[in-house]
Amino acid sequence: MPRSATAVAGCLALAATLTACSPGSTPRQQPAASSATASASPSPSTSASGGADDIFKGAVVGIDPGHNGGNASAPEVINEPVWNGRSQSPCNTTGTATNDGYPETDFTWAVAQKLAADLREAGAKVVMTRGSNEGVGPCIDERAKTINDAKADVAIDIHADGAAASERGYSLLIPVPSGTNDEVVEPSRRYARMLRTEMRKTGMPLADYLGEGGFVERDDLAGLNLTTVPQVLLETGNMRNTEDARLLKSDRFQARTAAAIKRAMAAYLRSR
């Protein structure tokens, strides 16, 4: 997901509001303490301990896999302006890709499918904002409405960044009050801290090229502005970086990412 020019706004305030985060702590690379080796990562099928899966029984979980595989074929649709909660934005975008052409849409869909299967197995009702990787849209406001209407207990937007090739790592894009999302801003930030912790176990480093401690406040994204449920946008890595791209294309890393998101969701649901 390409970066917004306004993404750095509020970083100093963000640092103050997230002082409860663990030491060394979105849509970035921490020194040595922030990266975890692949050998230390849990297996893709590992669940949080202590019967964590029980927390999902009866829970509703929203999953928004960024973009869609057919978006590039329909510019007249995805360029149509929609309300993002503060202003007008394009209905959707094509997303980014690795330097050798692996598209962000394929990555987000793969992780979403793995996560959805794991959550359903654990007893959750899963609500997806799109049902395939060959379609167009839906628009960003429709995606927010789908998750809101389902009254999801927690939700995730899955993306990957398209930054400079020298930059690495994952980051968490978090909401700021918009009027619509006010009641879920703080729960979303608490959930983001949990997700940051779990993502450190995947082998992807925490990014430091934008935001503060891996967190980026965004006021221009419909998914965050319009949400009425706790929600975070995960920029899972930088598709333009060779090392990140190798991970992002890996089925094993995709499974680890899905497992990390599931563990963070479980931790958030237990904390309510």
Coordinates of C-alpha atoms in Angstrom, one line a residue:
M1 CA 0.0 0.0 0.0
P2 CA 1.7 3.2 -1.1
R3 CA 2.4 5.8 1.7
S4 CA 0.4 9.0 2.1
A5 CA 2.3 12.3 2.2
T6 CA 0.3 13.1 5.4
A7 CA 1.2 9.9 7.1
V8 CA 3.8 11.4 9.4
A9 CA 1.3 13.9 10.9
G10 CA 0.9 13.5 14.7
C11 CA 4.0 11.3 15.3
L12 CA 5.1 13.3 18.4
A13 CA 1.6 13.1 19.9
L14 CA 1.6 9.4 19.0
A15 CA 4.8 8.8 20.9
A16 CA 3.1 10.3 24.0
T17 CA 0.0 8.2 23.7
L18 CA 1.8 4.9 23.3
T19 CA 4.2 5.1 26.2
A20 CA 2.7 1.9 27.6
C21 CA 4.3 0.0 24.7
S22 CA 7.1 -2.4 25.3
P23 CA 10.7 -1.1 25.0
G24 CA 12.1 -0.6 21.5
S25 CA 8.8 -0.1 20.2
T26 CA 1.8 2.5 10.4
P27 CA 0.2 2.2 6.4
R28 CA 9.0 1.1 11.0
Q29 CA 12.7 -0.7 11.4
Q30 CA 13.8 -1.1 15.0
P31 CA 17.3 -1.9 16.1
A32 CA 18.3 -5.4 17.0
A33 CA 15.7 -5.9 19.7
S34 CA 12.9 -5.5 17.1
S35 CA 13.7 -8.3 14.8
A36 CA 13.1 -12.0 15.5
T37 CA 14.9 -14.8 13.7
A38 CA 13.0 -17.3 11.7
S39 CA 14.3 -20.1 13.9
A40 CA 12.7 -18.4 16.9
S41 CA 9.3 -18.1 15.2
P42 CA 6.4 -20.3 16.1
S43 CA 5.2 -22.8 13.6
P44 CA 2.4 -21.5 11.4
S45 CA -0.2 -23.7 13.2
T46 CA 0.8 -22.6 16.7
S47 CA -2.1 -20.9 18.6
A48 CA -1.8 -18.8 21.7
S49 CA -1.5 -20.9 24.8
G50 CA -4.0 -21.4 27.5
G51 CA -7.0 -22.4 25.4
A52 CA -6.9 -19.1 23.5
D53 CA -9.0 -20.6 20.7
D54 CA -12.0 -20.7 23.1
I55 CA -12.1 -16.9 23.0
F56 CA -13.2 -17.0 19.4
K57 CA -16.3 -19.1 19.9
G58 CA -19.2 -16.8 19.1
A59 CA -16.9 -13.9 18.2
V60 CA -17.3 -12.0 14.9
V61 CA -14.0 -11.1 13.1
G62 CA -13.7 -8.8 10.2
I63 CA -10.9 -9.3 7.6
D64 CA -10.2 -6.8 4.8
P65 CA -7.6 -8.1 2.3
G66 CA -6.3 -4.9 0.7
H67 CA -7.2 -4.0 -3.0
N68 CA -8.4 -6.7 -5.4
G69 CA -6.8 -8.6 -8.3
G70 CA -9.1 -7.0 -11.0
N71 CA -8.7 -3.4 -9.9
A72 CA -6.2 -2.6 -12.6
S73 CA -8.6 -3.5 -15.3
A74 CA -11.3 -1.1 -14.2
P75 CA -9.8 2.4 -13.6
E76 CA -13.2 3.9 -14.3
V77 CA -14.5 2.1 -11.2
I78 CA -11.7 2.4 -8.7
N79 CA -10.9 6.0 -9.5
E80 CA -14.5 7.1 -8.7
P81 CA -14.4 9.3 -5.6
V82 CA -16.0 8.2 -2.3
W83 CA -16.3 9.6 1.2
N84 CA -13.4 8.4 3.4
G85 CA -14.8 9.9 6.6
R86 CA -13.1 13.2 6.3
S87 CA -12.9 13.9 2.5
Q88 CA -13.1 12.3 -0.9
S89 CA -10.7 9.5 -1.9
P90 CA -10.6 7.1 -4.9
C91 CA -12.9 4.1 -4.5
N92 CA -9.9 1.8 -4.4
T93 CA -6.4 1.4 -5.8
T94 CA -4.4 -1.3 -7.5
G95 CA -1.9 -1.8 -4.6
T96 CA 1.8 -2.3 -5.1
A97 CA 4.0 -5.2 -6.2
T98 CA 7.5 -6.6 -5.7
N99 CA 10.2 -5.7 -8.2
D100 CA 9.7 -9.0 -9.9
G101 CA 5.9 -8.5 -10.3
Y102 CA 4.4 -10.4 -7.3
P103 CA 1.3 -8.2 -6.5
E104 CA 0.2 -7.0 -3.2
T105 CA -3.3 -8.3 -3.9
D106 CA -2.0 -11.9 -4.1
F107 CA -0.2 -11.5 -0.8
T108 CA -3.2 -9.9 1.1
W109 CA -5.6 -12.6 -0.3
A110 CA -3.3 -15.5 0.7
V111 CA -2.9 -14.2 4.3
A112 CA -6.6 -13.5 4.6
Q113 CA -7.5 -17.0 3.4
K114 CA -5.2 -18.6 5.9
L115 CA -6.4 -16.4 8.7
A116 CA -10.1 -16.9 7.9
A117 CA -9.6 -20.7 7.9
D118 CA -7.8 -20.6 11.2
L119 CA -10.5 -18.4 12.8
R120 CA -13.4 -20.5 11.5
E121 CA -11.8 -23.6 12.9
A122 CA -11.6 -21.8 16.3
G123 CA -15.3 -21.1 16.2
A124 CA -15.3 -17.5 14.9
K125 CA -17.7 -16.0 12.4
V126 CA -15.5 -14.5 9.8
V127 CA -16.7 -11.5 7.7
M128 CA -14.6 -10.8 4.5
T129 CA -14.8 -7.6 2.6
R130 CA -14.2 -9.4 -0.7
G131 CA -14.9 -13.0 -1.8
S132 CA -12.2 -13.6 -4.4
N133 CA -9.0 -12.2 -5.8
E134 CA -10.3 -11.7 -9.4
G135 CA -12.9 -9.0 -8.8
V136 CA -13.0 -5.2 -8.7
G137 CA -13.3 -3.3 -5.4
P138 CA -15.4 -3.1 -3.3
C139 CA -14.9 0.6 -2.6
I140 CA -13.2 1.5 0.7
D141 CA -16.4 2.9 2.2
E142 CA -18.2 -0.3 1.4
R143 CA -15.5 -2.3 3.0
A144 CA -15.9 -0.3 6.2
K145 CA -19.7 -0.7 6.1
T146 CA -19.4 -4.5 5.7
I147 CA -17.4 -4.9 8.8
N148 CA -19.4 -2.3 10.8
D149 CA -22.7 -3.9 9.8
A150 CA -21.5 -7.3 11.0
K151 CA -20.7 -5.7 14.4
A152 CA -17.3 -7.3 14.4
D153 CA -15.6 -7.7 17.7
V154 CA -12.2 -7.0 16.1
A155 CA -11.0 -6.5 12.5
I156 CA -7.8 -6.3 10.5
D157 CA -6.9 -4.6 7.2
I158 CA -4.1 -6.6 5.5
H159 CA -1.6 -4.7 3.3
A160 CA 2.0 -4.4 2.3
D161 CA 3.9 -1.2 1.6
G162 CA 5.6 0.1 -1.6
A163 CA 8.4 2.2 -0.1
A164 CA 12.0 2.8 -1.2
A165 CA 13.9 -0.4 -1.8
S166 CA 16.3 0.4 1.1
E167 CA 13.5 0.4 3.7
R168 CA 12.3 -2.7 5.6
G169 CA 9.7 -3.9 8.0
Y170 CA 6.2 -4.0 9.2
S171 CA 4.2 -1.2 10.7
L172 CA 0.7 -0.6 12.2
L173 CA -1.5 2.1 10.9
I174 CA -3.9 3.3 13.6
P175 CA -6.9 5.6 13.7
V176 CA -7.3 9.1 15.0
P177 CA -10.7 10.5 16.1
S178 CA -12.9 11.2 13.2
G179 CA -16.3 11.6 14.9
T180 CA -17.4 8.2 13.6
N181 CA -14.6 6.1 15.1
D182 CA -14.1 8.0 18.4
E183 CA -15.2 5.1 20.7
V184 CA -12.9 2.6 19.1
V185 CA -9.7 4.7 18.7
E186 CA -8.2 3.6 22.1
P187 CA -9.2 0.0 21.8
S188 CA -7.7 -0.1 18.3
R189 CA -4.4 1.3 19.6
R190 CA -4.4 -1.3 22.4
Y191 CA -5.0 -4.0 19.8
A192 CA -2.2 -2.5 17.7
R193 CA 0.3 -2.9 20.5
M194 CA -0.6 -6.6 20.8
L195 CA -0.3 -7.1 17.1
R196 CA 3.1 -5.4 17.1
T197 CA 4.3 -7.9 19.7
E198 CA 3.0 -10.9 17.8
M199 CA 4.4 -9.7 14.4
R200 CA 7.9 -9.6 16.0
K201 CA 7.7 -13.4 16.1
T202 CA 7.3 -13.8 12.3
G203 CA 10.9 -13.0 11.2
M204 CA 9.9 -9.6 9.7
P205 CA 11.6 -6.6 11.5
L206 CA 9.7 -3.7 12.9
A207 CA 10.0 -0.7 10.4
D208 CA 11.5 2.6 11.4
Y209 CA 11.2 4.6 8.2
L210 CA 7.8 6.1 9.0
G211 CA 5.9 6.8 12.2
E212 CA 7.0 6.3 15.8
G213 CA 7.9 2.9 17.2
G214 CA 6.2 1.1 14.3
F215 CA 2.9 3.0 14.7
V216 CA 1.6 5.5 12.1
E217 CA -1.5 7.7 12.8
R218 CA -3.6 8.0 9.6
D219 CA -6.6 10.3 9.1
D220 CA -7.0 9.7 5.4
L221 CA -8.0 6.1 5.3
A222 CA -11.7 5.1 5.1
G223 CA -11.2 1.8 6.9
L224 CA -9.9 3.6 9.9
N225 CA -12.0 6.8 9.7
L226 CA -15.3 5.0 9.3
T227 CA -14.8 2.0 11.5
T228 CA -17.0 1.5 14.5
V229 CA -15.1 -1.6 15.6
P230 CA -11.5 -2.0 16.9
Q231 CA -9.4 -2.1 13.8
V232 CA -5.8 -1.8 12.6
L233 CA -4.2 -1.7 9.2
L234 CA -1.1 -3.9 9.0
E235 CA 1.6 -2.9 6.5
T236 CA 3.2 -6.4 6.7
G237 CA 6.5 -5.4 5.0
N238 CA 7.9 -3.5 2.1
M239 CA 7.4 -5.2 -1.2
R240 CA 10.1 -3.1 -2.9
N241 CA 12.8 -4.4 -0.5
T242 CA 14.5 -7.6 -1.6
E243 CA 14.6 -9.2 1.8
D244 CA 11.0 -8.3 2.7
A245 CA 9.8 -9.4 -0.7
R246 CA 11.4 -12.9 -0.2
L247 CA 9.4 -13.2 3.0
L248 CA 6.2 -11.8 1.7
K249 CA 6.2 -14.3 -1.2
S250 CA 6.8 -17.2 1.1
D251 CA 3.9 -19.5 2.0
R252 CA 5.5 -20.1 5.4
F253 CA 5.8 -16.4 6.2
Q254 CA 2.2 -15.8 5.1
A255 CA 1.1 -18.6 7.5
R256 CA 3.2 -17.0 10.3
T257 CA 1.6 -13.7 9.6
A258 CA -1.9 -15.2 9.8
A259 CA -1.0 -16.9 13.1
A260 CA 0.4 -13.7 14.5
I261 CA -2.8 -11.8 13.7
K262 CA -4.9 -14.5 15.2
R263 CA -2.8 -14.4 18.4
A264 CA -3.1 -10.6 18.6
M265 CA -6.9 -10.8 18.1
A266 CA -7.1 -13.5 20.9
A267 CA -5.1 -11.3 23.2
Y268 CA -7.3 -8.3 22.5
L269 CA -10.6 -10.2 23.0
R270 CA -9.3 -11.5 26.3
S271 CA -8.4 -8.0 27.4
R272 CA -11.8 -6.4 26.9

